[in-house]
Amino acid sequence: MVGHRGAPGYMPEHTQGSYEEAIRLGADFVEPDVVATKDGHLVTRHDPVLTDSTDILAHPEFASRKRTVKFASFEVTDFFVADFTLAELKTLRCKQVMPGRDHSRDGQYPILTLEEMIDIVQAGAKEAGRTVGIYPEIKFPTFHRQAGLPIEDHLLDVLKKAGYTGVSSPVFIQSFEQGNLQYLKTKTDIRLMQLLDGSGTDPETGAVQFKPPSDRPYDWVLSGRAGTYADLLTPEGLDEVAKYATVVAPWKRHLLAFKKGADGTSQPVRRQDIVDNAHASGLKVHIWTMRNDAPHLDPYYNGDAIAEYLDFFRMGVDGVFTDFADTGVKAREAFLKERAR
């Protein structure tokens, strides 16, 4: 059970409160997304930009920092973490990014360095009397490398200093790109995980759709490699992933999507073959992201979030990323009881 960005169902993501809450709710791992500052520090933000998750707009002293960055198929206009020093970022405060969630703690928490995040998790694990791992994601690795702020080796240094050194350490490193994971495979025995995205599903068929920038790894775009993330979910693609990673983590709709039935109701479309083929390739399967909120939970479940977990557990997935770790833990308990009958 991975606390996705901590426990953002209840707290502003990637804050001390969010990480501590994830541990309290029973998460086995806590996920920090990792980006780099102008002066080379690693901080925990889901994106390399600041508007959605902080009070940057309330800081007129930074107004001139807003700029547009052009990627291969899109552009982003925002305040980029890479344009700020750690000291400057520490003057900002975090906020809840989901409109329908509790915003009462907005403005209470500062941005954290990765080292601070690890300290929080290790202290929380000690207090809880159990092992709690970390699951860092390298965000926008090509962007950071082009900005002269490569993350990979710095991340390994931080992890080593914190005691995470090999395959037995309670840590996974994840990325949506492929080349940086292949590089890390040559540098560390820490377990690696390949994320696989998608841009939506066809409401008539349930088929996953692929549109830029969520169609393929960004390093594929720059290298001219054709295809989509779906190519890494074929038997051949999964064998390719298994050469450098121990876990494949598809967006959950690759495995279980929904289409409109003849009566107009939502009907499931399951891809059991993907789970089976991944396991045959020696990979574990972790999915993302489980959320209780009505906008994210398909009407098929009639508001029963645990039922969604059970569907995936019955398919044989090995791990889940969740915004609500307590719901995930309850669902796992229900599944284990079901399996023991």
Tab-separated table of C-alpha atoms in Angstrom:
chain	number	residue	atom	x	y	z
A	1	MET	CA	0.000	0.000	0.000
A	2	VAL	CA	1.704	3.159	-1.234
A	3	GLY	CA	0.675	6.528	0.169
A	4	HIS	CA	0.519	8.498	-3.087
A	5	ARG	CA	2.042	11.924	-2.322
A	6	GLY	CA	1.435	10.994	1.326
A	7	ALA	CA	-2.245	11.194	2.212
A	8	PRO	CA	-3.566	13.940	-0.103
A	9	GLY	CA	-7.123	12.791	0.396
A	10	TYR	CA	-6.873	14.490	3.781
A	11	MET	CA	-3.853	16.828	3.731
A	12	PRO	CA	-2.011	19.072	1.287
A	13	GLU	CA	0.207	16.730	-0.710
A	14	HIS	CA	3.921	16.306	-0.074
A	15	THR	CA	3.849	17.957	3.342
A	16	GLN	CA	4.866	16.743	6.761
A	17	GLY	CA	1.207	16.365	7.669
A	18	SER	CA	0.501	14.338	4.550
A	19	TYR	CA	3.423	11.957	5.050
A	20	GLU	CA	2.700	11.457	8.746
A	21	GLU	CA	-0.976	10.855	8.030
A	22	ALA	CA	-0.150	8.223	5.414
A	23	ILE	CA	1.883	6.305	7.985
A	24	ARG	CA	-0.841	6.668	10.606
A	25	LEU	CA	-3.384	5.308	8.122
A	26	GLY	CA	-1.277	2.207	7.459
A	27	ALA	CA	0.721	2.875	4.292
A	28	ASP	CA	3.592	0.438	3.699
A	29	PHE	CA	5.424	2.961	1.519
A	30	VAL	CA	5.178	6.728	1.173
A	31	GLU	CA	5.751	8.372	-2.196
A	32	PRO	CA	7.768	11.555	-2.650
A	33	ASP	CA	7.831	13.082	-6.123
A	34	VAL	CA	11.267	14.598	-6.637
A	35	VAL	CA	12.232	17.799	-8.486
A	36	ALA	CA	15.347	19.983	-8.315
A	37	THR	CA	15.869	23.566	-7.165
A	38	LYS	CA	18.042	26.211	-8.826
A	39	ASP	CA	20.812	25.558	-6.312
A	40	GLY	CA	20.679	21.795	-6.718
A	41	HIS	CA	18.562	20.624	-3.796
A	42	LEU	CA	15.963	17.890	-4.236
A	43	VAL	CA	12.494	18.828	-3.005
A	44	THR	CA	9.206	16.962	-2.976
A	45	ARG	CA	6.690	18.374	-5.449
A	46	HIS	CA	4.438	16.493	-7.851
A	47	ASP	CA	5.269	18.901	-10.669
A	48	PRO	CA	8.245	21.106	-11.518
A	49	VAL	CA	5.869	24.087	-11.261
A	50	LEU	CA	4.338	25.820	-8.256
A	51	THR	CA	0.998	27.533	-8.934
A	52	ASP	CA	-1.363	24.639	-8.225
A	53	SER	CA	0.284	23.367	-5.044
A	54	THR	CA	1.593	26.509	-3.297
A	55	ASP	CA	0.731	30.114	-2.487
A	56	ILE	CA	3.248	31.469	-5.024
A	57	LEU	CA	0.639	33.911	-6.389
A	58	ALA	CA	0.548	35.598	-2.976
A	59	HIS	CA	4.251	36.453	-3.299
A	60	PRO	CA	4.587	39.516	-5.553
A	61	GLU	CA	8.350	39.447	-5.071
A	62	PHE	CA	8.407	36.390	-7.348
A	63	ALA	CA	5.991	37.636	-10.027
A	64	SER	CA	8.754	38.136	-12.587
A	65	ARG	CA	9.828	34.478	-12.341
A	66	LYS	CA	6.827	33.237	-14.318
A	67	ARG	CA	7.900	31.950	-17.709
A	68	THR	CA	6.970	29.611	-20.547
A	69	VAL	CA	8.859	26.388	-21.205
A	70	LYS	CA	8.346	24.633	-24.521
A	71	PHE	CA	8.436	20.856	-24.636
A	72	ALA	CA	8.241	18.766	-27.805
A	73	SER	CA	4.444	18.704	-28.056
A	74	PHE	CA	3.247	21.232	-25.484
A	75	GLU	CA	4.278	24.246	-23.462
A	76	VAL	CA	3.852	25.233	-19.825
A	77	THR	CA	3.593	28.764	-18.437
A	78	ASP	CA	4.159	28.811	-14.691
A	79	PHE	CA	6.686	29.319	-11.905
A	80	PHE	CA	9.306	26.577	-12.187
A	81	VAL	CA	10.966	25.086	-9.117
A	82	ALA	CA	14.246	25.073	-11.043
A	83	ASP	CA	14.205	28.901	-11.077
A	84	PHE	CA	14.139	29.183	-7.262
A	85	THR	CA	16.701	28.522	-4.565
A	86	LEU	CA	15.760	26.331	-1.645
A	87	ALA	CA	15.725	29.374	0.646
A	88	GLU	CA	13.226	31.090	-1.635
A	89	LEU	CA	11.016	28.016	-1.846
A	90	LYS	CA	10.989	27.763	1.938
A	91	THR	CA	9.053	31.066	2.063
A	92	LEU	CA	6.125	29.436	0.229
A	93	ARG	CA	3.347	27.406	1.810
A	94	CYS	CA	1.599	24.368	0.389
A	95	LYS	CA	-2.065	23.948	-0.428
A	96	GLN	CA	-4.517	21.221	-1.379
A	97	VAL	CA	-4.591	20.751	-5.160
A	98	MET	CA	-8.000	19.035	-5.429
A	99	PRO	CA	-10.933	21.504	-5.338
A	100	GLY	CA	-13.374	19.153	-3.601
A	101	ARG	CA	-11.091	18.184	-0.725
A	102	ASP	CA	-10.412	19.734	2.689
A	103	HIS	CA	-8.590	23.059	2.318
A	104	SER	CA	-8.522	23.934	6.013
A	105	ARG	CA	-4.786	23.202	6.245
A	106	ASP	CA	-3.771	25.302	3.265
A	107	GLY	CA	-0.932	27.646	4.152
A	108	GLN	CA	0.332	25.617	7.118
A	109	TYR	CA	3.171	23.575	5.632
A	110	PRO	CA	6.445	24.527	3.893
A	111	ILE	CA	7.995	22.715	0.957
A	112	LEU	CA	10.237	19.852	2.093
A	113	THR	CA	13.596	18.650	0.898
A	114	LEU	CA	13.890	14.960	0.127
A	115	GLU	CA	16.150	14.597	3.170
A	116	GLU	CA	13.454	16.126	5.380
A	117	MET	CA	10.849	13.820	3.881
A	118	ILE	CA	12.994	10.771	4.608
A	119	ASP	CA	13.553	11.918	8.197
A	120	ILE	CA	9.783	12.269	8.651
A	121	VAL	CA	9.105	8.789	7.288
A	122	GLN	CA	11.859	7.132	9.293
A	123	ALA	CA	10.688	8.834	12.486
A	124	GLY	CA	7.099	7.855	11.744
A	125	ALA	CA	8.090	4.261	11.098
A	126	LYS	CA	9.974	4.125	14.390
A	127	GLU	CA	6.982	5.516	16.245
A	128	ALA	CA	4.648	3.057	14.505
A	129	GLY	CA	6.970	0.155	15.274
A	130	ARG	CA	7.062	-1.141	11.711
A	131	THR	CA	8.973	-0.714	8.466
A	132	VAL	CA	7.707	2.052	6.198
A	133	GLY	CA	9.492	2.444	2.893
A	134	ILE	CA	9.797	5.307	0.446
A	135	TYR	CA	8.907	5.282	-3.250
A	136	PRO	CA	10.523	8.334	-4.913
A	137	GLU	CA	9.509	9.320	-8.430
A	138	ILE	CA	11.952	11.269	-10.585
A	139	LYS	CA	9.793	13.939	-12.207
A	140	PHE	CA	10.576	15.281	-15.684
A	141	PRO	CA	14.095	13.790	-15.781
A	142	THR	CA	14.902	15.056	-19.286
A	143	PHE	CA	13.761	18.587	-18.394
A	144	HIS	CA	16.006	18.606	-15.337
A	145	ARG	CA	18.963	17.212	-17.243
A	146	GLN	CA	18.556	19.868	-19.949
A	147	ALA	CA	18.424	22.516	-17.207
A	148	GLY	CA	21.744	21.292	-15.828
A	149	LEU	CA	20.054	19.766	-12.774
A	150	PRO	CA	20.159	15.981	-13.316
A	151	ILE	CA	18.436	14.145	-10.507
A	152	GLU	CA	19.517	10.511	-10.741
A	153	ASP	CA	22.985	10.486	-9.132
A	154	HIS	CA	21.990	13.104	-6.574
A	155	LEU	CA	19.010	10.949	-5.616
A	156	LEU	CA	21.249	7.921	-5.137
A	157	ASP	CA	23.557	9.970	-2.910
A	158	VAL	CA	20.656	11.125	-0.722
A	159	LEU	CA	19.308	7.593	-0.474
A	160	LYS	CA	22.718	6.166	0.411
A	161	LYS	CA	23.206	8.684	3.211
A	162	ALA	CA	19.790	7.682	4.579
A	163	GLY	CA	20.679	3.981	4.532
A	164	TYR	CA	18.951	2.918	1.316
A	165	THR	CA	21.622	1.089	-0.657
A	166	GLY	CA	20.322	-2.048	-2.341
A	167	VAL	CA	17.634	-4.494	-3.300
A	168	SER	CA	16.747	-5.281	0.311
A	169	SER	CA	16.243	-1.623	1.254
A	170	PRO	CA	12.611	-0.499	1.621
A	171	VAL	CA	12.742	1.741	-1.441
A	172	PHE	CA	11.720	1.762	-5.105
A	173	ILE	CA	12.698	4.430	-7.660
A	174	GLN	CA	10.131	5.188	-10.347
A	175	SER	CA	9.892	7.187	-13.559
A	176	PHE	CA	7.653	7.678	-16.600
A	177	GLU	CA	10.766	7.876	-18.767
A	178	GLN	CA	12.832	4.847	-19.667
A	179	GLY	CA	16.399	5.977	-20.285
A	180	ASN	CA	16.994	7.238	-16.766
A	181	LEU	CA	15.821	3.934	-15.297
A	182	GLN	CA	18.126	2.053	-17.652
A	183	TYR	CA	20.952	4.313	-16.472
A	184	LEU	CA	20.078	3.723	-12.823
A	185	LYS	CA	20.172	-0.027	-13.441
A	186	THR	CA	23.909	0.356	-14.105
A	187	LYS	CA	24.448	2.396	-10.927
A	188	THR	CA	22.419	0.737	-8.170
A	189	ASP	CA	20.773	-2.455	-6.951
A	190	ILE	CA	17.803	-0.481	-5.608
A	191	ARG	CA	14.572	-1.740	-7.147
A	192	LEU	CA	13.288	0.266	-10.112
A	193	MET	CA	9.751	0.767	-11.388
A	194	GLN	CA	8.530	1.748	-14.847
A	195	LEU	CA	5.451	3.966	-14.867
A	196	LEU	CA	3.086	3.738	-17.856
A	197	ASP	CA	0.637	6.521	-18.654
A	198	GLY	CA	-2.406	7.096	-20.854
A	199	SER	CA	-4.513	10.121	-21.708
A	200	GLY	CA	-8.026	8.756	-21.205
A	201	THR	CA	-10.363	5.990	-22.323
A	202	ASP	CA	-12.881	5.607	-25.135
A	203	PRO	CA	-16.317	5.690	-23.449
A	204	GLU	CA	-17.755	3.329	-26.065
A	205	THR	CA	-15.082	0.626	-25.872
A	206	GLY	CA	-13.056	1.293	-22.723
A	207	ALA	CA	-9.840	1.274	-24.767
A	208	VAL	CA	-7.044	3.426	-23.379
A	209	GLN	CA	-6.321	6.461	-25.546
A	210	PHE	CA	-2.910	7.978	-26.174
A	211	LYS	CA	-2.436	11.667	-26.873
A	212	PRO	CA	0.624	13.850	-26.207
A	213	PRO	CA	2.096	14.371	-23.716
A	214	SER	CA	0.768	11.191	-22.066
A	215	ASP	CA	1.241	8.883	-25.037
A	216	ARG	CA	4.839	7.719	-24.591
A	217	PRO	CA	7.977	8.359	-22.537
A	218	TYR	CA	9.339	11.839	-23.207
A	219	ASP	CA	12.786	10.451	-23.956
A	220	TRP	CA	11.156	8.409	-26.746
A	221	VAL	CA	9.782	11.625	-28.211
A	222	LEU	CA	13.216	13.235	-28.284
A	223	SER	CA	14.956	10.144	-29.644
A	224	GLY	CA	12.334	9.595	-32.344
A	225	ARG	CA	11.173	6.233	-31.057
A	226	ALA	CA	7.636	5.598	-32.267
A	227	GLY	CA	4.886	3.864	-30.334
A	228	THR	CA	3.022	4.386	-27.083
A	229	TYR	CA	3.135	3.205	-23.493
A	230	ALA	CA	0.919	0.307	-24.621
A	231	ASP	CA	3.932	-1.164	-26.420
A	232	LEU	CA	5.536	-1.786	-23.033
A	233	LEU	CA	2.482	-3.786	-21.950
A	234	THR	CA	2.811	-6.402	-24.687
A	235	PRO	CA	4.650	-9.615	-23.779
A	236	GLU	CA	7.699	-8.333	-25.672
A	237	GLY	CA	7.461	-4.908	-24.049
A	238	LEU	CA	7.181	-6.387	-20.581
A	239	ASP	CA	10.275	-8.494	-21.243
A	240	GLU	CA	12.044	-5.251	-22.222
A	241	VAL	CA	10.986	-3.577	-18.975
A	242	ALA	CA	12.109	-6.603	-16.962
A	243	LYS	CA	15.688	-6.069	-18.155
A	244	TYR	CA	16.019	-3.014	-15.916
A	245	ALA	CA	12.981	-2.840	-13.604
A	246	THR	CA	11.377	-5.134	-11.058
A	247	VAL	CA	7.967	-3.437	-11.151
A	248	VAL	CA	5.737	-2.190	-13.946
A	249	ALA	CA	3.150	0.381	-12.906
A	250	PRO	CA	0.445	1.058	-15.476
A	251	TRP	CA	-2.295	3.613	-15.038
A	252	LYS	CA	-5.106	1.500	-13.621
A	253	ARG	CA	-7.285	1.939	-16.713
A	254	HIS	CA	-4.842	-0.191	-18.699
A	255	LEU	CA	-6.009	-3.125	-16.574
A	256	LEU	CA	-9.606	-2.244	-15.792
A	257	ALA	CA	-11.532	0.364	-17.759
A	258	PHE	CA	-15.210	0.997	-18.406
A	259	LYS	CA	-17.449	1.285	-21.430
A	260	LYS	CA	-21.059	2.278	-21.888
A	261	GLY	CA	-23.299	-0.793	-21.897
A	262	ALA	CA	-26.370	-1.278	-24.068
A	263	ASP	CA	-28.519	-0.033	-21.205
A	264	GLY	CA	-26.358	3.062	-20.756
A	265	THR	CA	-24.720	1.864	-17.555
A	266	SER	CA	-20.989	1.566	-16.982
A	267	GLN	CA	-19.572	-1.879	-17.769
A	268	PRO	CA	-16.062	-3.141	-16.880
A	269	VAL	CA	-13.440	-4.067	-19.472
A	270	ARG	CA	-10.733	-6.197	-17.856
A	271	ARG	CA	-7.252	-6.975	-19.207
A	272	GLN	CA	-6.227	-9.932	-17.083
A	273	ASP	CA	-3.669	-10.851	-19.732
A	274	ILE	CA	-1.537	-7.815	-18.873
A	275	VAL	CA	-1.202	-8.855	-15.235
A	276	ASP	CA	-0.509	-12.460	-16.193
A	277	ASN	CA	2.077	-11.505	-18.815
A	278	ALA	CA	3.829	-9.112	-16.423
A	279	HIS	CA	4.116	-11.837	-13.826
A	280	ALA	CA	5.376	-14.243	-16.500
A	281	SER	CA	8.112	-11.693	-17.274
A	282	GLY	CA	9.117	-11.667	-13.605
A	283	LEU	CA	7.618	-8.245	-12.889
A	284	LYS	CA	5.420	-7.127	-10.037
A	285	VAL	CA	2.408	-4.986	-10.964
A	286	HIS	CA	1.628	-1.788	-9.052
A	287	ILE	CA	-1.238	0.439	-10.202
A	288	TRP	CA	-2.119	4.098	-9.748
A	289	THR	CA	-4.045	5.998	-8.488
A	290	MET	CA	-6.870	4.854	-6.204
A	291	ARG	CA	-9.139	7.671	-5.042
A	292	ASN	CA	-12.393	7.662	-3.076
A	293	ASP	CA	-13.675	10.906	-4.558
A	294	ALA	CA	-16.718	10.695	-6.812
A	295	PRO	CA	-15.016	12.404	-9.772
A	296	HIS	CA	-12.354	9.681	-9.773
A	297	LEU	CA	-14.413	6.612	-8.805
A	298	ASP	CA	-16.379	5.146	-11.715
A	299	PRO	CA	-20.197	5.110	-11.303
A	300	TYR	CA	-20.019	1.332	-11.703
A	301	TYR	CA	-19.015	1.127	-8.022
A	302	ASN	CA	-21.933	3.189	-6.696
A	303	GLY	CA	-19.606	5.070	-4.362
A	304	ASP	CA	-18.030	1.906	-2.905
A	305	ALA	CA	-14.291	2.585	-3.161
A	306	ILE	CA	-13.375	-0.712	-1.499
A	307	ALA	CA	-15.098	-2.587	-4.326
A	308	GLU	CA	-12.688	-1.019	-6.808
A	309	TYR	CA	-9.672	-2.203	-4.821
A	310	LEU	CA	-11.140	-5.692	-4.627
A	311	ASP	CA	-11.499	-5.836	-8.401
A	312	PHE	CA	-7.799	-5.114	-8.827
A	313	PHE	CA	-6.719	-7.409	-5.992
A	314	ARG	CA	-8.671	-10.259	-7.592
A	315	MET	CA	-6.797	-9.625	-10.833
A	316	GLY	CA	-3.542	-10.226	-8.973
A	317	VAL	CA	-1.987	-6.766	-8.753
A	318	ASP	CA	0.816	-6.632	-6.211
A	319	GLY	CA	0.574	-3.029	-5.034
A	320	VAL	CA	-1.499	0.127	-5.328
A	321	PHE	CA	-0.888	3.843	-5.051
A	322	THR	CA	-3.673	5.526	-3.126
A	323	ASP	CA	-4.667	8.989	-1.934
A	324	PHE	CA	-6.586	7.302	0.896
A	325	ALA	CA	-4.340	4.719	2.557
A	326	ASP	CA	-6.947	3.858	5.178
A	327	THR	CA	-9.405	2.755	2.498
A	328	GLY	CA	-6.694	0.699	0.841
A	329	VAL	CA	-5.807	-1.041	4.091
A	330	LYS	CA	-9.467	-1.880	4.751
A	331	ALA	CA	-9.811	-3.252	1.230
A	332	ARG	CA	-6.706	-5.396	1.625
A	333	GLU	CA	-8.032	-6.802	4.888
A	334	ALA	CA	-11.330	-7.629	3.184
A	335	PHE	CA	-9.518	-9.323	0.303
A	336	LEU	CA	-7.320	-11.416	2.594
A	337	LYS	CA	-10.399	-12.564	4.511
A	338	GLU	CA	-12.103	-13.395	1.220
A	339	ARG	CA	-9.112	-15.388	0.009
A	340	ALA	CA	-8.867	-17.311	3.296
A	341	ARG	CA	-12.392	-18.688	3.040
